[in-house]
CSV table of C-alpha atoms and ligand atoms in Angstrom, one decimal:
chain,number,residue,atom,x,y,z
A,1,MET,CA,-25.8,-0.6,20.3
A,2,ASN,CA,-27.1,-4.1,20.1
A,3,GLN,CA,-25.9,-5.2,16.7
A,4,PRO,CA,-25.9,-8.8,15.5
A,5,SER,CA,-22.7,-10.8,16.3
A,6,THR,CA,-21.2,-13.9,14.8
A,7,PRO,CA,-20.5,-16.9,17.0
A,8,GLN,CA,-16.8,-16.0,17.2
A,9,GLY,CA,-17.9,-12.8,18.9
A,10,HIS,CA,-17.1,-10.4,16.0
A,11,PRO,CA,-19.9,-8.0,15.0
A,12,GLU,CA,-21.4,-9.1,11.7
A,13,ALA,CA,-20.6,-5.6,10.4
A,14,LEU,CA,-17.0,-6.8,10.2
A,15,TYR,CA,-18.0,-9.2,7.5
A,16,VAL,CA,-19.7,-6.6,5.4
A,17,LEU,CA,-16.5,-4.5,5.6
A,18,PHE,CA,-14.5,-7.6,4.9
A,19,PHE,CA,-16.5,-8.4,1.8
A,20,THR,CA,-16.5,-4.8,0.4
A,21,GLU,CA,-12.7,-4.4,1.0
A,22,MET,CA,-12.1,-7.8,-0.5
A,23,TRP,CA,-13.7,-6.7,-3.8
A,24,GLU,CA,-12.1,-3.3,-3.7
A,25,ARG,CA,-8.7,-5.0,-3.4
A,26,PHE,CA,-9.7,-7.5,-6.0
A,27,SER,CA,-10.0,-4.6,-8.4
A,28,TYR,CA,-7.0,-2.7,-7.1
A,29,TYR,CA,-4.5,-5.5,-7.1
A,30,GLY,CA,-6.0,-7.2,-10.1
A,31,MET,CA,-5.6,-4.1,-12.3
A,32,ARG,CA,-2.2,-3.3,-10.7
A,33,ALA,CA,-0.9,-6.8,-11.6
A,34,ILE,CA,-1.2,-6.0,-15.4
A,35,LEU,CA,-0.7,-2.3,-15.3
A,36,THR,CA,3.0,-2.2,-15.9
A,37,LEU,CA,2.8,-5.1,-18.3
A,38,TYR,CA,0.1,-3.4,-20.3
A,39,MET,CA,2.1,-0.1,-20.4
A,40,ILE,CA,5.3,-1.8,-21.7
A,41,ALA,CA,3.6,-4.2,-24.1
A,42,PRO,CA,4.1,-3.2,-27.8
A,43,VAL,CA,1.4,-1.4,-29.6
A,44,SER,CA,-0.1,-3.7,-32.2
A,45,GLU,CA,-2.0,-2.9,-35.4
A,46,LYS,CA,-5.0,-4.9,-34.3
A,47,TYR,CA,-7.1,-4.2,-31.2
A,48,GLY,CA,-5.4,-5.8,-28.2
A,49,GLY,CA,-1.9,-4.3,-28.1
A,50,GLY,CA,-0.3,-2.5,-25.2
A,51,MET,CA,0.7,1.1,-24.8
A,52,GLY,CA,4.3,0.6,-26.1
A,53,LEU,CA,5.9,2.8,-23.4
A,54,SER,CA,9.5,2.5,-22.4
A,55,GLU,CA,10.4,1.4,-18.8
A,56,LYS,CA,11.5,5.0,-18.3
A,57,GLU,CA,8.0,6.1,-18.7
A,58,ALA,CA,6.0,3.1,-17.4
A,59,GLY,CA,8.0,2.8,-14.1
A,60,PRO,CA,7.3,6.4,-13.0
A,61,ILE,CA,3.7,6.2,-14.1
A,62,TYR,CA,3.2,3.0,-12.0
A,63,GLY,CA,4.8,4.8,-9.1
A,64,LEU,CA,2.7,8.0,-9.6
A,65,TYR,CA,-0.5,6.0,-9.7
A,66,THR,CA,0.2,3.7,-6.7
A,67,ALA,CA,1.5,6.6,-4.7
A,68,SER,CA,-1.5,8.8,-5.5
A,69,VAL,CA,-3.8,6.0,-4.4
A,70,TYR,CA,-2.4,6.1,-0.9
A,71,LEU,CA,-1.7,9.8,-0.8
A,72,LEU,CA,-5.3,10.6,-1.6
A,73,THR,CA,-6.3,8.8,1.5
A,74,LEU,CA,-5.5,12.0,3.3
A,75,PRO,CA,-8.2,14.1,1.7
A,76,GLY,CA,-10.4,11.0,1.6
A,77,GLY,CA,-10.1,10.7,5.4
A,78,TRP,CA,-10.7,14.4,5.8
A,79,LEU,CA,-13.8,14.4,3.6
A,80,ALA,CA,-15.3,11.5,5.5
A,81,ASP,CA,-14.6,13.1,8.9
A,82,ASN,CA,-16.0,16.5,8.0
A,83,ILE,CA,-18.5,16.1,5.2
A,84,PHE,CA,-19.8,12.6,4.3
A,85,GLY,CA,-19.2,10.3,7.2
A,86,GLN,CA,-17.3,7.1,6.6
A,87,LYS,CA,-20.1,5.0,5.2
A,88,LYS,CA,-21.1,7.4,2.5
A,89,ALA,CA,-17.4,7.9,1.6
A,90,ILE,CA,-17.1,4.2,1.1
A,91,TRP,CA,-20.1,4.1,-1.1
A,92,PHE,CA,-19.1,7.0,-3.3
A,93,GLY,CA,-15.5,5.9,-3.3
A,94,GLY,CA,-16.5,2.5,-4.6
A,95,ILE,CA,-18.7,4.0,-7.4
A,96,ILE,CA,-15.8,6.2,-8.4
A,97,ILE,CA,-13.4,3.3,-8.4
A,98,MET,CA,-15.8,1.2,-10.6
A,99,LEU,CA,-16.2,4.1,-13.1
A,100,GLY,CA,-12.4,4.5,-13.3
A,101,HIS,CA,-12.0,0.8,-14.1
A,102,ILE,CA,-14.8,1.0,-16.7
A,103,ILE,CA,-12.9,3.8,-18.4
A,104,LEU,CA,-9.7,1.7,-18.4
A,105,ALA,CA,-11.7,-1.1,-20.0
A,106,PHE,CA,-12.3,1.0,-23.2
A,107,PRO,CA,-9.3,1.1,-25.5
A,108,ALA,CA,-9.6,4.8,-26.1
A,109,GLY,CA,-6.0,6.0,-26.1
A,110,ASN,CA,-3.4,7.0,-23.6
A,111,MET,CA,-4.9,10.2,-22.3
A,112,VAL,CA,-8.2,8.5,-21.5
A,113,PHE,CA,-6.3,5.7,-19.8
A,114,PHE,CA,-4.5,8.1,-17.5
A,115,ILE,CA,-7.8,9.8,-16.6
A,116,GLY,CA,-9.2,6.4,-15.7
A,117,LEU,CA,-6.2,5.7,-13.5
A,118,ALA,CA,-6.6,9.1,-11.8
A,119,ILE,CA,-10.3,8.3,-11.1
A,120,VAL,CA,-9.5,5.0,-9.6
A,121,ALA,CA,-7.0,6.7,-7.3
A,122,ILE,CA,-9.5,9.3,-6.2
A,123,GLY,CA,-12.1,6.7,-5.4
A,124,THR,CA,-9.6,4.5,-3.5
A,125,GLY,CA,-8.5,7.6,-1.5
A,126,LEU,CA,-12.2,7.9,-0.4
A,127,LEU,CA,-12.8,4.2,0.3
A,128,LYS,CA,-9.6,2.7,1.7
A,129,PRO,CA,-8.9,4.8,4.9
A,130,ASN,CA,-12.6,5.0,5.9
A,131,ILE,CA,-13.4,1.3,5.6
A,132,SER,CA,-10.5,0.6,8.0
A,133,SER,CA,-11.6,3.3,10.4
A,134,ILE,CA,-15.1,1.7,10.7
A,135,VAL,CA,-13.4,-1.6,11.5
A,136,GLY,CA,-11.7,0.3,14.4
A,137,GLU,CA,-15.1,1.8,15.4
A,138,LEU,CA,-16.6,-1.7,15.8
A,139,TYR,CA,-14.3,-2.3,18.8
A,140,PRO,CA,-14.4,0.8,21.0
A,141,GLU,CA,-12.9,-1.2,23.9
A,142,GLY,CA,-9.7,-1.9,21.9
A,143,GLY,CA,-7.6,-4.8,23.0
A,144,ALA,CA,-7.0,-8.3,21.6
A,145,ARG,CA,-10.5,-8.6,20.1
A,146,ARG,CA,-9.9,-5.4,18.1
A,147,ASP,CA,-6.5,-6.8,16.9
A,148,ALA,CA,-8.3,-10.0,15.9
A,149,GLY,CA,-10.9,-8.0,14.0
A,150,PHE,CA,-8.1,-6.2,12.1
A,151,SER,CA,-6.4,-9.6,11.3
A,152,ILE,CA,-9.6,-10.9,9.8
A,153,PHE,CA,-10.0,-7.7,7.8
A,154,TYR,CA,-6.4,-8.1,6.6
A,155,MET,CA,-7.4,-11.5,5.3
A,156,GLY,CA,-10.2,-10.0,3.3
A,157,ILE,CA,-7.6,-7.6,1.7
A,158,ASN,CA,-5.4,-10.5,0.7
A,159,VAL,CA,-8.2,-12.9,-0.4
A,160,GLY,CA,-9.3,-10.1,-2.7
A,161,GLY,CA,-5.7,-9.4,-3.8
A,162,ALA,CA,-5.0,-13.1,-4.6
A,163,LEU,CA,-8.3,-13.6,-6.5
A,164,GLY,CA,-7.8,-10.3,-8.3
A,165,MET,CA,-4.3,-11.0,-9.5
A,166,LEU,CA,-5.2,-14.5,-10.6
A,167,THR,CA,-8.4,-13.5,-12.5
A,168,VAL,CA,-7.5,-10.1,-13.9
A,169,GLY,CA,-4.0,-11.3,-14.6
A,170,TYR,CA,-5.2,-14.3,-16.5
A,171,LEU,CA,-7.9,-12.4,-18.5
A,172,GLY,CA,-5.6,-9.4,-19.2
A,173,GLU,CA,-2.5,-11.4,-20.3
A,174,LYS,CA,-4.1,-14.4,-21.9
A,175,ILE,CA,-7.3,-13.0,-23.4
A,176,GLU,CA,-7.0,-9.2,-23.8
A,177,TRP,CA,-5.8,-6.4,-21.6
A,178,HIS,CA,-9.1,-4.6,-21.6
A,179,VAL,CA,-11.1,-7.7,-20.6
A,180,GLY,CA,-8.8,-7.7,-17.6
A,181,PHE,CA,-9.6,-4.1,-16.8
A,182,GLY,CA,-13.3,-4.8,-17.2
A,183,ALA,CA,-13.0,-7.7,-14.7
A,184,ALA,CA,-11.6,-5.3,-12.2
A,185,ALA,CA,-14.7,-3.0,-12.7
A,186,ALA,CA,-17.0,-6.1,-12.3
A,187,GLY,CA,-15.3,-7.0,-9.0
A,188,MET,CA,-15.9,-3.5,-7.6
A,189,PHE,CA,-19.5,-3.7,-8.8
A,190,LEU,CA,-20.0,-6.9,-6.9
A,191,GLY,CA,-18.5,-5.2,-3.8
A,192,LEU,CA,-20.9,-2.3,-4.2
A,193,VAL,CA,-23.9,-4.6,-4.6
A,194,GLY,CA,-23.0,-6.5,-1.5
A,195,PHE,CA,-22.4,-3.3,0.5
A,196,LYS,CA,-25.7,-1.8,-0.4
A,197,LEU,CA,-27.6,-5.0,0.3
A,198,MET,CA,-26.1,-5.5,3.8
A,199,GLU,CA,-25.5,-2.0,4.9
A,200,GLU,CA,-28.9,-1.2,6.2
A,201,LYS,CA,-29.1,-4.3,8.4
A,202,TYR,CA,-25.5,-4.5,9.7
A,203,LEU,CA,-23.9,-1.1,9.4
A,204,LYS,CA,-26.6,1.1,10.6
A,205,PRO,CA,-25.0,2.8,13.6
A,206,TYR,CA,-21.5,3.0,12.1
A,207,GLY,CA,-19.5,5.3,9.9
A,208,LEU,CA,-21.8,8.3,10.4
A,209,LEU,CA,-20.8,12.0,10.4
A,210,LYS,CA,-20.1,13.1,13.9
A,211,THR,CA,-21.4,16.7,13.8
A,212,LYS,CA,-20.8,17.6,17.4
A,213,GLU,CA,-17.1,16.9,17.4
A,214,ILE,CA,-16.8,18.9,14.2
A,215,GLU,CA,-18.2,22.0,15.9
A,216,LYS,CA,-15.8,21.7,18.8
A,217,ASP,CA,-12.8,21.4,16.5
A,218,LYS,CA,-13.7,24.4,14.3
A,219,VAL,CA,-11.4,26.9,16.1
A,220,ALA,CA,-8.4,24.6,16.0
A,221,ASP,CA,-9.2,23.8,12.5
A,222,SER,CA,-9.0,27.3,11.2
A,223,LYS,CA,-5.5,27.6,12.6
A,224,SER,CA,-4.3,24.5,11.0
A,225,ASN,CA,-6.0,25.4,7.7
A,226,ASN,CA,-3.9,28.6,7.6
A,227,MET,CA,-0.8,26.5,8.2
A,228,ALA,CA,-1.8,24.0,5.5
A,229,LEU,CA,-2.4,26.9,3.0
A,230,MET,CA,1.1,28.3,3.9
A,231,MET,CA,2.6,24.8,3.3
A,232,ILE,CA,0.9,24.5,-0.1
A,233,GLY,CA,2.2,27.9,-1.0
A,234,ILE,CA,5.8,27.0,-0.1
A,235,LEU,CA,5.5,23.7,-1.9
A,236,ILE,CA,4.3,25.3,-5.1
A,237,SER,CA,7.1,27.8,-5.0
A,238,LEU,CA,9.7,25.1,-4.3
A,239,LEU,CA,8.4,23.0,-7.3
A,240,LEU,CA,8.5,26.1,-9.6
A,241,VAL,CA,12.1,26.8,-8.6
A,242,LEU,CA,13.0,23.2,-9.2
A,243,GLN,CA,11.3,23.3,-12.6
A,244,PHE,CA,12.8,26.6,-13.7
A,245,THR,CA,16.3,25.7,-12.6
A,246,ASN,CA,15.9,22.5,-14.6
A,247,VAL,CA,16.4,20.2,-11.6
A,248,ILE,CA,13.3,18.4,-12.5
A,249,ASP,CA,11.1,18.5,-15.6
A,250,VAL,CA,7.5,17.9,-14.8
A,251,THR,CA,6.6,17.5,-18.5
A,252,THR,CA,8.0,14.0,-18.3
A,253,ALA,CA,6.7,11.0,-16.3
A,254,GLN,CA,10.0,10.8,-14.5
A,255,GLY,CA,10.0,14.5,-13.6
A,256,LEU,CA,6.4,14.3,-12.4
A,257,ALA,CA,7.3,11.3,-10.2
A,258,GLN,CA,10.2,13.3,-8.8
A,259,ALA,CA,7.9,16.2,-8.1
A,260,MET,CA,5.6,13.8,-6.3
A,261,GLY,CA,8.6,12.6,-4.2
A,262,VAL,CA,9.4,16.2,-3.2
A,263,ILE,CA,5.7,16.8,-2.3
A,264,ILE,CA,5.5,13.6,-0.1
A,265,VAL,CA,8.8,14.2,1.7
A,266,SER,CA,7.9,17.9,2.3
A,267,ILE,CA,4.4,17.2,3.6
A,268,THR,CA,5.7,14.6,6.0
A,269,THR,CA,8.6,16.7,7.3
A,270,PHE,CA,6.5,19.7,7.6
A,271,TYR,CA,3.8,17.7,9.5
A,272,PHE,CA,6.3,16.2,12.0
A,273,VAL,CA,8.0,19.6,12.6
A,274,TYR,CA,4.7,21.3,13.0
A,275,ILE,CA,3.4,18.9,15.6
A,276,LEU,CA,6.7,19.0,17.5
A,277,ILE,CA,6.6,22.8,17.6
A,278,ALA,CA,2.9,23.6,17.9
A,279,GLY,CA,1.4,20.4,19.1
A,280,LYS,CA,1.8,21.2,22.8
A,281,LEU,CA,3.4,17.9,23.4
A,282,SER,CA,4.5,16.5,26.8
A,283,ALA,CA,8.1,15.2,27.0
A,284,VAL,CA,7.0,11.6,26.4
A,285,GLU,CA,4.7,12.5,23.5
A,286,ARG,CA,7.6,14.3,22.0
A,287,THR,CA,10.0,11.4,22.1
A,288,ARG,CA,7.2,9.1,20.7
A,289,MET,CA,7.0,11.4,17.8
A,290,TYR,CA,10.7,10.8,17.1
A,291,VAL,CA,10.0,7.1,17.1
A,292,MET,CA,7.1,7.6,14.6
A,293,ALA,CA,9.4,9.6,12.3
A,294,ILE,CA,11.9,6.7,12.4
A,295,PHE,CA,9.2,4.1,11.7
A,296,PHE,CA,8.0,6.3,8.8
A,297,VAL,CA,11.4,6.1,7.1
A,298,ALA,CA,11.6,2.4,7.8
A,299,ILE,CA,8.2,1.6,6.4
A,300,ALA,CA,8.9,3.7,3.3
A,301,ILE,CA,12.1,1.8,2.6
A,302,PHE,CA,10.3,-1.5,3.2
A,303,TRP,CA,7.5,-0.7,0.8
A,304,ALA,CA,10.0,0.6,-1.8
A,305,GLY,CA,11.3,-3.0,-2.0
A,306,TYR,CA,8.1,-4.9,-1.4
A,307,GLU,CA,5.9,-3.0,-3.9
A,308,GLN,CA,8.3,-3.8,-6.7
A,309,GLY,CA,6.0,-6.8,-7.0
A,310,GLY,CA,4.0,-4.7,-9.5
A,311,SER,CA,7.0,-3.1,-11.1
A,312,THR,CA,10.5,-4.5,-11.5
A,313,LEU,CA,9.6,-8.1,-10.3
A,314,ASN,CA,6.6,-8.0,-12.6
A,315,ILE,CA,8.8,-7.0,-15.6
A,316,PHE,CA,11.2,-9.7,-14.5
A,317,ALA,CA,8.5,-12.3,-14.4
A,318,GLU,CA,7.3,-11.3,-17.9
A,319,ARG,CA,10.6,-11.1,-19.7
A,320,ASN,CA,13.2,-13.0,-17.9
A,321,THR,CA,11.3,-15.9,-16.2
A,322,ASN,CA,10.6,-19.4,-17.5
A,323,ARG,CA,7.0,-19.7,-16.5
A,324,PHE,CA,6.1,-23.1,-18.0
A,325,ILE,CA,4.5,-25.7,-15.8
A,326,PHE,CA,3.5,-29.0,-17.6
A,327,GLY,CA,3.9,-27.3,-20.9
A,328,TRP,CA,1.5,-24.4,-20.1
A,329,GLU,CA,2.9,-20.9,-19.6
A,330,MET,CA,1.3,-19.2,-16.6
A,331,PRO,CA,0.6,-15.5,-16.8
A,332,ALA,CA,3.5,-13.3,-15.4
A,333,SER,CA,1.1,-11.6,-13.0
A,334,TRP,CA,0.3,-14.8,-11.2
A,335,LEU,CA,3.7,-14.9,-9.6
A,336,GLN,CA,3.0,-11.5,-8.0
A,337,GLY,CA,-0.3,-13.0,-6.7
A,338,MET,CA,1.9,-15.2,-4.4
A,339,GLN,CA,2.3,-12.2,-2.1
A,340,SER,CA,-1.3,-12.3,-1.2
A,341,VAL,CA,-1.4,-16.1,-1.1
A,342,TYR,CA,1.5,-16.1,1.4
A,343,VAL,CA,-0.2,-13.5,3.6
A,344,ILE,CA,-3.2,-15.7,3.8
A,345,LEU,CA,-1.1,-18.7,4.7
A,346,PHE,CA,1.4,-17.1,7.0
A,347,ALA,CA,-0.4,-14.3,8.8
A,348,PRO,CA,-2.0,-16.7,11.3
A,349,ILE,CA,1.3,-18.5,11.9
A,350,VAL,CA,3.3,-15.3,12.5
A,351,GLY,CA,0.4,-14.0,14.7
A,352,ALA,CA,0.5,-17.2,16.8
A,353,ILE,CA,4.3,-16.9,17.2
A,354,TRP,CA,4.0,-13.3,18.6
A,355,LEU,CA,1.3,-14.5,20.9
A,356,TYR,CA,3.4,-17.5,22.1
A,357,LEU,CA,6.4,-15.3,22.7
A,358,SER,CA,4.4,-12.7,24.5
A,359,LYS,CA,3.0,-15.3,26.9
A,360,ARG,CA,6.7,-16.1,27.7
A,361,ASN,CA,7.5,-12.4,28.0
A,362,SER,CA,9.9,-12.6,25.1
A,363,ASN,CA,7.9,-10.9,22.3
A,364,PRO,CA,10.4,-8.8,20.4
A,365,SER,CA,9.9,-5.0,20.7
A,366,ALA,CA,8.6,-3.0,17.7
A,367,PRO,CA,12.0,-1.7,16.5
A,368,ILE,CA,13.4,-5.3,16.5
A,369,LYS,CA,10.4,-6.5,14.4
A,370,PHE,CA,11.0,-3.6,12.0
A,371,GLY,CA,14.6,-4.5,11.8
A,372,MET,CA,13.7,-8.2,11.2
A,373,GLY,CA,11.2,-7.2,8.5
A,374,LEU,CA,13.8,-5.1,6.6
A,375,ILE,CA,16.5,-7.8,6.9
A,376,ILE,CA,14.2,-10.6,5.7
A,377,LEU,CA,13.2,-8.3,2.7
A,378,SER,CA,16.9,-7.9,1.9
A,379,PHE,CA,17.3,-11.8,1.8
A,380,GLY,CA,14.5,-11.9,-0.8
A,381,PHE,CA,16.3,-9.4,-3.0
A,382,LEU,CA,19.5,-11.2,-2.5
A,383,LEU,CA,17.8,-14.2,-4.3
A,384,MET,CA,16.9,-11.8,-7.1
A,385,TYR,CA,20.6,-10.8,-7.3
A,386,PHE,CA,21.4,-14.4,-8.0
A,387,ALA,CA,18.5,-15.0,-10.3
A,388,SER,CA,19.5,-12.0,-12.4
A,389,GLN,CA,22.9,-13.6,-13.1
A,390,TYR,CA,21.1,-15.9,-15.5
A,391,ILE,CA,19.7,-13.0,-17.4
A,392,VAL,CA,23.1,-11.4,-17.8
A,393,ILE,CA,24.3,-14.6,-19.6
A,394,GLY,CA,21.2,-14.6,-21.8
A,395,GLU,CA,19.2,-17.3,-20.1
A,396,LYS,CA,15.8,-17.2,-18.4
A,397,ALA,CA,15.4,-17.8,-14.6
A,398,SER,CA,13.2,-20.4,-13.1
A,399,PHE,CA,10.0,-19.1,-11.7
A,400,MET,CA,11.0,-20.6,-8.4
A,401,TRP,CA,13.3,-17.7,-7.8
A,402,LEU,CA,10.3,-15.3,-7.7
A,403,ILE,CA,8.2,-17.7,-5.8
A,404,ILE,CA,10.8,-17.8,-3.0
A,405,THR,CA,11.6,-14.1,-3.2
A,406,TYR,CA,8.0,-13.3,-2.6
A,407,LEU,CA,7.9,-15.6,0.4
A,408,PHE,CA,10.7,-13.5,2.0
A,409,THR,CA,9.0,-10.2,1.1
A,410,VAL,CA,5.8,-11.4,2.8
A,411,LEU,CA,7.5,-12.7,6.0
A,412,GLY,CA,9.1,-9.3,6.2
A,413,GLU,CA,5.7,-7.6,5.7
A,414,LEU,CA,4.2,-9.7,8.5
A,415,CYS,CA,6.9,-8.5,10.9
A,416,ILE,CA,6.5,-4.8,10.0
A,417,SER,CA,3.2,-3.8,8.5
A,418,PRO,CA,0.6,-4.9,11.1
A,419,VAL,CA,3.0,-4.1,14.0
A,420,GLY,CA,3.8,-0.7,12.6
A,421,LEU,CA,0.2,0.3,12.1
A,422,SER,CA,-0.8,-0.8,15.6
A,423,PHE,CA,2.2,1.1,17.1
A,424,TYR,CA,1.3,4.2,15.2
A,425,THR,CA,-2.1,4.2,16.8
A,426,LYS,CA,-0.6,3.6,20.3
A,427,LEU,CA,2.3,6.0,20.1
A,428,ALA,CA,0.3,8.9,18.7
A,429,PRO,CA,-1.1,11.5,21.1
A,430,ALA,CA,-4.8,10.7,21.2
A,431,ARG,CA,-5.8,14.0,19.5
A,432,PHE,CA,-3.6,13.3,16.5
A,433,VAL,CA,-4.3,9.6,16.0
A,434,SER,CA,-6.2,9.8,12.7
A,435,GLN,CA,-3.7,12.3,11.2
A,436,LEU,CA,-0.8,10.0,12.1
A,437,VAL,CA,-2.6,7.0,10.7
A,438,GLY,CA,-2.8,9.1,7.5
A,439,ILE,CA,1.0,9.6,7.7
A,440,TRP,CA,1.3,5.8,7.9
A,441,PHE,CA,-0.5,5.7,4.5
A,442,VAL,CA,1.9,8.4,3.2
A,443,GLY,CA,4.7,6.1,4.1
A,444,ALA,CA,3.1,3.5,1.8
A,445,ALA,CA,2.7,6.2,-0.9
A,446,LEU,CA,6.4,7.1,-0.7
A,447,GLY,CA,7.5,3.4,-0.9
A,448,ASN,CA,5.2,2.8,-3.9
A,449,LEU,CA,6.5,5.8,-5.7
A,450,ILE,CA,10.2,4.7,-5.2
A,451,ALA,CA,9.2,1.1,-6.3
A,452,GLY,CA,7.9,2.5,-9.5
A,453,MET,CA,10.7,5.0,-10.2
A,454,PHE,CA,13.2,2.2,-9.7
A,455,ALA,CA,11.7,0.3,-12.6
A,456,SER,CA,12.8,2.9,-15.0
A,457,ASN,CA,16.2,1.4,-14.8
A,458,PHE,CA,15.0,-2.0,-16.0
A,459,ASP,CA,15.9,-1.4,-19.6
A,460,LYS,CA,15.5,-4.3,-22.0
A,461,ASP,CA,18.8,-3.5,-23.7
A,462,ASN,CA,20.8,-3.1,-20.6
A,463,VAL,CA,20.3,-6.3,-18.5
A,464,ALA,CA,23.9,-6.3,-17.4
A,465,GLN,CA,23.1,-3.8,-14.7
A,466,MET,CA,20.2,-5.9,-13.3
A,467,PRO,CA,22.3,-7.7,-10.6
A,468,SER,CA,23.6,-4.4,-9.2
A,469,LEU,CA,20.2,-2.9,-9.2
A,470,PHE,CA,18.8,-5.8,-7.0
A,471,MET,CA,22.0,-5.6,-4.9
A,472,LEU,CA,21.2,-1.9,-4.2
A,473,VAL,CA,17.9,-3.0,-2.7
A,474,VAL,CA,19.7,-5.6,-0.6
A,475,VAL,CA,22.2,-3.2,0.7
A,476,VAL,CA,19.7,-0.4,1.6
A,477,SER,CA,17.2,-2.7,3.3
A,478,LEU,CA,19.9,-4.6,5.1
A,479,ILE,CA,21.6,-1.5,6.5
A,480,SER,CA,18.4,0.1,7.6
A,481,GLY,CA,17.3,-3.2,9.2
A,482,LEU,CA,20.6,-3.5,11.1
A,483,LEU,CA,20.4,0.1,12.2
A,484,MET,CA,16.9,-0.5,13.7
A,485,ILE,CA,18.2,-3.4,15.7
A,486,LEU,CA,21.4,-1.6,16.8
A,487,LEU,CA,19.4,1.4,17.9
A,488,TYR,CA,16.6,-0.5,19.5
A,489,LYS,CA,17.5,0.5,23.0
A,490,PRO,CA,17.2,4.3,22.6
A,491,ILE,CA,14.1,3.8,20.3
A,492,LYS,CA,12.5,1.7,23.0
A,493,LYS,CA,13.3,4.3,25.6
A,494,TRP,CA,11.7,7.0,23.4
A,495,MET,CA,8.6,4.9,23.1
A,496,GLY,CA,8.0,5.8,26.7
A,497,GLY,CA,6.4,2.5,28.0
A,498,VAL,CA,4.3,1.7,24.9
A,499,GLU,CA,4.5,-2.1,24.5
B,501,LIG,N1,-1.7,-5.1,1.4
B,501,LIG,C1,-1.9,-3.9,2.1
B,501,LIG,C2,-3.2,-3.3,1.6
B,501,LIG,O1,-3.5,-3.3,0.5
B,501,LIG,C3,-0.8,-2.9,1.8
B,501,LIG,C4,-0.9,-1.6,2.5
B,501,LIG,C5,-0.5,-1.5,3.8
B,501,LIG,C6,-1.4,-0.5,1.9
B,501,LIG,C7,-0.6,-0.2,4.5
B,501,LIG,C8,-1.4,0.7,2.5
B,501,LIG,C9,-1.0,0.9,3.8
B,501,LIG,O2,-4.0,-2.8,2.4
């Protein structure tokens, strides 16, 4: 395959993917930046008000939406592998995302709005996992060049995220919510145009449907299809029991979010147990599965804190933060954009530190990095614990609190997220790699869900509890981080030589 390469030695295809994902993330993070704010903004007589929902509704809806986005990457990946091929999945996914944002841009009532959200989530499920897997396909030899390719791609994600949050945030908050949603649609449109224009030239051999492998896997597939059907049956019965014993109430946003939590935890547990029992694993593959299960819990806890950028911290920025600079009040969503800005600034530095340390043979092992990530996250929320003391006494906090909190969350992210994904691909038995990468996304789904559900406690009339809420995040992430570090020896042993 003699495809054009850039001078740095990366295939030009990488930049097509970079550009498309950049615009997709522009639309995703841009819309997400104003989603919670729009939902809790009061309804006004004239065109331009928000939805007037309470935090109890808006938080779980945010959680349901963001969790669905990542959960739907499972069917999205399956559809690409079995029916469309990755490239077509990206194209259709992008179109669906754009249509979803166009629907959001019309002020047509709550029901239509929720349908728009669902459509964006379906499209993202198709696009997001498959664009990353083509990045992997560009480097069949693996190694450092592949890692570098993924780092460049991760930059695209965050350049899109930063521009999206700044643009959509500004338009949505300062001009009109629906202008913001429209800008998200326009961003995805630009991504699609670029993709179509460059696809023929640069992506020709990539992301195609691999029919031969599918034939080979048919037998194995029918067995796992039966298991999946059984699982769905058990899940539906479990949810019905929970509903009729009044444990959860799926007619409310909160109940739906709880049901989603039950679904995510069941799918994951079932998956791990199934592979352990029926996966014909060797002894070392088995202990590596334990490590992946531990990493799953850790990443879910991490995202549960981190992704509050769009929920509780966003609400905090809007209601409780003094956002004036030189007499001008910046949009609340801009503060959240700092997460992406920090990734752009610090990812190369953190990457260089790992490289430097590994040259000296002292690169910390994965469980240590996970532990560090969680502990650094807890420091960030400790700052919020202090910042929220101002709110309790009726004042506003300086925006610097959020600016520094976000720095901690991102330094944590850089310890945990790229490392975790790469270890998932290395620890997984070769035949289960793509499924386990899917499980990695499920970890993100669970974290996002919790981050949203947590916001239902951020009641305007009950700010006295705010410090203890933030303290809860501090304690949970600190304890789990310390546990990772304390247990690093057995975890490392279980990794069976994977470095
Ligand atoms: N910023 C990352 C992204 O949008 C967050 C993420 C990591 C999402 C892993 C899903 C899975 O890609």
